[in-house]
Amino acid sequence: MNTVLTAALDRVRSLMPARTDFALMRRNPRGDLLAGLTVAIVALPLALGFGVSSGLGAGAGLATAVVAGALAALFGGSNLQVSGPTGAMTVVLVPIVAQYGPGGVLTVGLMAGVLLIALALMKAGQYMRYVPAPVVEGFTLGIACVIGLQQLPGALGVPEPDGEKVLAVAWRAVVEFAHAPNWTAFALSLGVATVMLLGARWRPAVPFSIVAVIAATVIAQVFRLDAAAPIGKLPSGLPAPSLAFLDLSTLGSLLAPAIAVAALAALESLLSATVADGMTVGQKHDPDKELFGQGIANLAAPLFGGVPATAAIARTAVNVRTGASSRLAALTHAAVLAVIVFAAAPLVSKIPLAALAGVLLATAIRMVEVGSLRAMAKATRSDAVVLVLTAAATLVLDLVYAVIIGLVVAGALALKSVANQARMDQVDFRPDLPGEHSDEEHALLAEHIVAYRIDGPVFFAGAHRFLLELSEVSDVKVLILRMSRVTTMDATGALVLKDAVQKLNRRGIAVMTSGIRPGQRQALEAVGALELLRHEGREYATTPEAIAGARKHLEQAGLLPLKHHPHRIRKAAR
């Protein structure tokens, strides 16, 4: 018991921040502070917008950006990661709010934090590398579509229609706008989105999101545009931490949503950290520490009324591009947002909701990397299928289900591809010295012995094809299986081989094998295939020995003269 406790404590210590993490903050503090300020300016409208989209309000978005942003930066596994409310997480939270209310979302965030910490303790971060690129690209494309559709009610200035399915809600918003158009809100959202998209092409380093939002707010106030509804009153500071929202009786029903939130937080955070590593030289994140940091952040954010958080790829990219080199930048981003919460809440409350919808529309459009999607679609047909299926499932179903579907389909297609690499070819039997054999003996050998060489994996995905081919062998007395090139074999493959040997034996065909590798023996022995071959002494180390055994069997059956002739099979076995 003490040993287990000690191991658990050691594991927790290994996930805590190290001295080297803080030492990096002293290398380039000026650059980190400037990068943090820039990211905060970019993050402000996004935090407000995602808070509104989640259904908990702009204040919840700000609280998440401050609390989760600081704790994830402090305890996370990346020096460059910026965390907070994100569009992908908002997509998951909308149906949870509709079904369980704000308290349910806060409870889900708390439970997701516990699950993320558990994943970190179990060293689950390493498995992110196994998510195929088409799944990630399809997932990102689907999220972008969902985020864009979610903004239509705000962009069109119509009340949020009831419903959980984003396609249905977006359609109802369009119908409502057609009956009673709000051109003021539409113009503001379109203007903000246009300024952001064109400005990013003209001056990528300028945070046009905040410029556009300020301009839209000024226009709405100067011209008293009552049709452009503002955010409304914001708290002038973070609320005191509280667990008043927690209802223990709902934990069971909220487990499935919590698993979905935790899975999404893990996926998006590790993906973002990988992207950040690729944008720099010499930076490498610790995936388990990153999960631990996100877990701590999601444990704390609900206490202050914040929504579940994850790393934000767009904000992380801005952080890297503006010169961040340590966690100080992400901490500065959280501190600047905290100052805004305390000092500028009355001003921020006047921002039109349509302007925030325009920010998120532009963000959704910029999430779509057309070049990357085109390359992935052209790579292979399987990649294109996985990408489209994942994107469609994200849009129609659920983000976590979409990833699961994408992984399952990608895995199935990969197994099919691997299974198709396996081959079983008949090889010609011929004597070493044809001139020393009579035509009669040569004919007997050619007639009664056939050899097959198996190349590649023999496992469940394609093993039954071998059984079909072997079962069709006819007009021979001895069949030799050359197995030195079999790369892997599972229980299904071994059972199929055993079944084929038994069927051939019942037809009077002796089956001999050569070159069985040590790695294959366990599966063959477990299902009894090896014992079947050994019983008749028909397992040989090399192909020449198997041929000698086949010749001896034919001689004993009276099919060959009783004298020895050297012989071999083309392409001698290794």
Short mmCIF file of C-alpha atoms in Angstrom, two decimals, residues 331-549:
data_model
loop_
_atom_site.label_atom_id
_atom_site.label_comp_id
_atom_site.label_asym_id
_atom_site.label_seq_id
_atom_site.Cartn_x
_atom_site.Cartn_y
_atom_site.Cartn_z
CA LEU A 331 0.27 34.70 -17.81
CA THR A 332 0.46 38.31 -19.02
CA HIS A 333 -2.51 37.67 -21.35
CA ALA A 334 -4.57 36.49 -18.36
CA ALA A 335 -3.44 39.42 -16.21
CA VAL A 336 -4.36 42.01 -18.86
CA LEU A 337 -7.82 40.46 -19.25
CA ALA A 338 -8.22 40.57 -15.45
CA VAL A 339 -7.44 44.29 -15.47
CA ILE A 340 -10.05 44.80 -18.20
CA VAL A 341 -12.61 42.91 -16.11
CA PHE A 342 -11.94 45.14 -13.09
CA ALA A 343 -11.38 48.48 -14.78
CA ALA A 344 -13.25 48.55 -18.08
CA ALA A 345 -16.37 46.43 -17.52
CA PRO A 346 -18.78 49.39 -18.15
CA LEU A 347 -17.14 50.13 -21.52
CA VAL A 348 -16.98 46.48 -22.58
CA SER A 349 -20.68 46.05 -21.77
CA LYS A 350 -21.57 48.47 -24.59
CA ILE A 351 -20.09 46.25 -27.35
CA PRO A 352 -22.87 45.19 -29.76
CA LEU A 353 -23.60 41.47 -29.84
CA ALA A 354 -23.64 41.67 -33.63
CA ALA A 355 -20.02 42.85 -33.57
CA LEU A 356 -19.00 39.81 -31.52
CA ALA A 357 -20.88 37.59 -33.97
CA GLY A 358 -18.86 39.18 -36.78
CA VAL A 359 -15.63 38.40 -34.90
CA LEU A 360 -16.57 34.76 -34.55
CA LEU A 361 -17.73 34.50 -38.16
CA ALA A 362 -14.34 35.76 -39.33
CA THR A 363 -12.62 33.42 -36.88
CA ALA A 364 -14.55 30.45 -38.29
CA ILE A 365 -13.60 31.38 -41.85
CA ARG A 366 -9.92 31.73 -40.91
CA MET A 367 -9.94 28.31 -39.26
CA VAL A 368 -10.42 26.69 -42.68
CA GLU A 369 -7.02 26.04 -44.29
CA VAL A 370 -8.01 25.52 -47.92
CA GLY A 371 -4.53 24.45 -49.01
CA SER A 372 -4.28 21.85 -46.27
CA LEU A 373 -7.75 20.49 -47.02
CA ARG A 374 -6.98 20.27 -50.73
CA ALA A 375 -3.71 18.43 -50.09
CA MET A 376 -5.39 15.99 -47.70
CA ALA A 377 -8.22 15.30 -50.14
CA LYS A 378 -5.73 14.61 -52.94
CA ALA A 379 -3.44 12.39 -50.87
CA THR A 380 -5.47 9.17 -51.04
CA ARG A 381 -9.11 8.26 -51.44
CA SER A 382 -9.16 6.93 -47.88
CA ASP A 383 -7.86 10.24 -46.50
CA ALA A 384 -10.55 12.13 -48.41
CA VAL A 385 -13.29 9.81 -47.11
CA VAL A 386 -12.12 10.17 -43.49
CA LEU A 387 -11.88 13.97 -43.78
CA VAL A 388 -15.36 14.41 -45.27
CA LEU A 389 -16.97 11.90 -42.91
CA THR A 390 -15.41 13.51 -39.82
CA ALA A 391 -16.45 17.00 -40.93
CA ALA A 392 -20.00 15.87 -41.68
CA ALA A 393 -20.30 14.03 -38.35
CA THR A 394 -19.03 17.13 -36.53
CA LEU A 395 -21.67 19.25 -38.19
CA VAL A 396 -24.58 16.84 -37.85
CA LEU A 397 -23.84 14.85 -34.70
CA ASP A 398 -21.40 15.66 -31.93
CA LEU A 399 -17.73 16.61 -31.79
CA VAL A 400 -16.61 13.63 -29.73
CA TYR A 401 -18.72 11.21 -31.76
CA ALA A 402 -17.22 12.77 -34.89
CA VAL A 403 -13.68 12.10 -33.71
CA ILE A 404 -14.59 8.55 -32.69
CA ILE A 405 -16.22 7.91 -36.08
CA GLY A 406 -13.21 9.39 -37.86
CA LEU A 407 -10.79 7.25 -35.87
CA VAL A 408 -12.83 4.07 -36.43
CA VAL A 409 -13.14 4.64 -40.18
CA ALA A 410 -9.48 5.64 -40.50
CA GLY A 411 -8.46 2.54 -38.54
CA ALA A 412 -10.66 0.28 -40.67
CA LEU A 413 -9.28 1.70 -43.90
CA ALA A 414 -5.72 1.41 -42.59
CA LEU A 415 -6.32 -2.24 -41.64
CA LYS A 416 -7.73 -2.90 -45.09
CA SER A 417 -4.66 -1.33 -46.67
CA VAL A 418 -2.30 -3.38 -44.50
CA ALA A 419 -4.27 -6.56 -45.15
CA ASN A 420 -4.04 -5.96 -48.90
CA GLN A 421 -0.26 -5.89 -48.64
CA ALA A 422 -0.21 -9.55 -47.64
CA ARG A 423 0.37 -11.94 -50.54
CA MET A 424 0.54 -15.66 -51.04
CA ASP A 425 2.36 -16.60 -54.26
CA GLN A 426 2.96 -20.02 -55.70
CA VAL A 427 6.65 -20.58 -56.39
CA ASP A 428 8.04 -22.88 -59.02
CA PHE A 429 9.64 -26.15 -57.98
CA ARG A 430 12.72 -27.07 -60.01
CA PRO A 431 15.84 -29.13 -59.45
CA ASP A 432 19.19 -27.47 -58.86
CA LEU A 433 20.66 -29.48 -61.72
CA PRO A 434 17.91 -30.24 -64.22
CA GLY A 435 20.18 -32.39 -66.35
CA GLU A 436 20.62 -34.97 -63.54
CA HIS A 437 16.87 -35.72 -63.33
CA SER A 438 14.90 -37.82 -65.71
CA ASP A 439 11.92 -36.30 -67.40
CA GLU A 440 9.72 -38.76 -65.48
CA GLU A 441 11.11 -37.71 -62.08
CA HIS A 442 10.87 -34.04 -62.98
CA ALA A 443 7.24 -34.50 -63.97
CA LEU A 444 6.48 -36.37 -60.75
CA LEU A 445 8.02 -33.59 -58.68
CA ALA A 446 6.15 -30.90 -60.60
CA GLU A 447 2.90 -32.81 -60.34
CA HIS A 448 2.92 -33.77 -56.69
CA ILE A 449 4.61 -30.85 -54.85
CA VAL A 450 3.46 -27.24 -54.75
CA ALA A 451 5.02 -24.43 -52.68
CA TYR A 452 3.56 -21.12 -51.55
CA ARG A 453 5.43 -18.14 -50.13
CA ILE A 454 3.43 -15.94 -47.73
CA ASP A 455 4.55 -12.28 -47.56
CA GLY A 456 3.29 -9.69 -45.06
CA PRO A 457 0.86 -9.82 -42.12
CA VAL A 458 -1.55 -12.71 -41.55
CA PHE A 459 -4.21 -11.32 -39.22
CA PHE A 460 -7.96 -10.94 -38.86
CA ALA A 461 -8.34 -8.29 -41.57
CA GLY A 462 -7.25 -10.55 -44.42
CA ALA A 463 -6.54 -14.03 -43.12
CA HIS A 464 -9.68 -15.64 -44.59
CA ARG A 465 -8.48 -14.79 -48.07
CA PHE A 466 -5.57 -17.18 -47.52
CA LEU A 467 -7.92 -19.94 -46.40
CA LEU A 468 -9.90 -19.55 -49.63
CA GLU A 469 -6.75 -19.71 -51.78
CA LEU A 470 -5.32 -22.71 -49.95
CA SER A 471 -8.62 -24.55 -50.06
CA GLU A 472 -8.61 -24.34 -53.85
CA VAL A 473 -5.31 -26.23 -54.18
CA SER A 474 -5.83 -29.50 -56.06
CA ASP A 475 -3.97 -32.32 -57.86
CA VAL A 476 -1.00 -32.29 -55.47
CA LYS A 477 0.19 -34.57 -52.69
CA VAL A 478 2.44 -32.15 -50.75
CA LEU A 479 2.00 -28.43 -50.08
CA ILE A 480 4.90 -26.44 -48.63
CA LEU A 481 4.19 -23.10 -46.88
CA ARG A 482 7.20 -20.80 -46.76
CA MET A 483 6.56 -18.52 -43.76
CA SER A 484 9.87 -16.74 -43.23
CA ARG A 485 8.43 -13.51 -44.69
CA VAL A 486 5.30 -13.40 -42.53
CA THR A 487 5.65 -10.12 -40.60
CA THR A 488 2.96 -10.70 -37.98
CA MET A 489 0.30 -13.22 -37.08
CA ASP A 490 -2.62 -13.00 -34.67
CA ALA A 491 -4.96 -15.65 -33.29
CA THR A 492 -7.34 -15.29 -36.25
CA GLY A 493 -4.53 -15.85 -38.72
CA ALA A 494 -3.30 -18.86 -36.78
CA LEU A 495 -6.81 -20.36 -36.62
CA VAL A 496 -7.30 -19.84 -40.35
CA LEU A 497 -3.98 -21.58 -41.03
CA LYS A 498 -4.93 -24.48 -38.76
CA ASP A 499 -8.31 -24.81 -40.48
CA ALA A 500 -6.65 -24.83 -43.91
CA VAL A 501 -4.14 -27.51 -42.84
CA GLN A 502 -6.92 -29.71 -41.47
CA LYS A 503 -8.99 -29.37 -44.65
CA LEU A 504 -6.01 -30.18 -46.86
CA ASN A 505 -5.04 -33.15 -44.70
CA ARG A 506 -8.56 -34.56 -45.00
CA ARG A 507 -8.15 -34.41 -48.78
CA GLY A 508 -4.90 -36.38 -48.54
CA ILE A 509 -2.59 -33.39 -49.06
CA ALA A 510 0.36 -33.22 -46.65
CA VAL A 511 1.15 -29.66 -45.48
CA MET A 512 4.70 -28.79 -44.53
CA THR A 513 6.01 -25.45 -43.29
CA SER A 514 9.38 -23.76 -43.26
CA GLY A 515 10.83 -20.66 -41.62
CA ILE A 516 8.28 -20.07 -38.86
CA ARG A 517 9.57 -17.11 -36.85
CA PRO A 518 9.69 -17.04 -33.04
CA GLY A 519 7.12 -14.22 -32.96
CA GLN A 520 4.60 -16.37 -34.81
CA ARG A 521 4.99 -19.45 -32.66
CA GLN A 522 2.99 -18.16 -29.69
CA ALA A 523 -0.17 -17.61 -31.76
CA LEU A 524 0.25 -20.90 -33.67
CA GLU A 525 0.87 -22.85 -30.50
CA ALA A 526 -2.04 -21.23 -28.64
CA VAL A 527 -4.60 -22.43 -31.20
CA GLY A 528 -3.02 -25.87 -31.73
CA ALA A 529 -1.74 -25.26 -35.26
CA LEU A 530 1.87 -25.88 -34.32
CA GLU A 531 1.03 -29.17 -32.61
CA LEU A 532 -0.83 -30.26 -35.74
CA LEU A 533 2.29 -29.73 -37.86
CA ARG A 534 4.68 -31.26 -35.35
CA HIS A 535 2.53 -34.38 -35.00
CA GLU A 536 3.52 -35.54 -38.45
CA GLY A 537 6.97 -34.00 -38.24
CA ARG A 538 6.14 -31.52 -40.95
CA GLU A 539 7.64 -28.31 -39.51
CA TYR A 540 11.10 -27.43 -40.82
CA ALA A 541 13.54 -24.63 -40.16
CA THR A 542 14.42 -24.06 -43.83
CA THR A 543 12.82 -24.56 -47.20
CA PRO A 544 15.45 -27.10 -48.44
CA GLU A 545 14.67 -29.24 -45.38
CA ALA A 546 10.95 -28.99 -46.12
CA ILE A 547 11.59 -30.08 -49.71
CA ALA A 548 13.60 -33.04 -48.48
CA GLY A 549 10.72 -33.96 -46.18
#
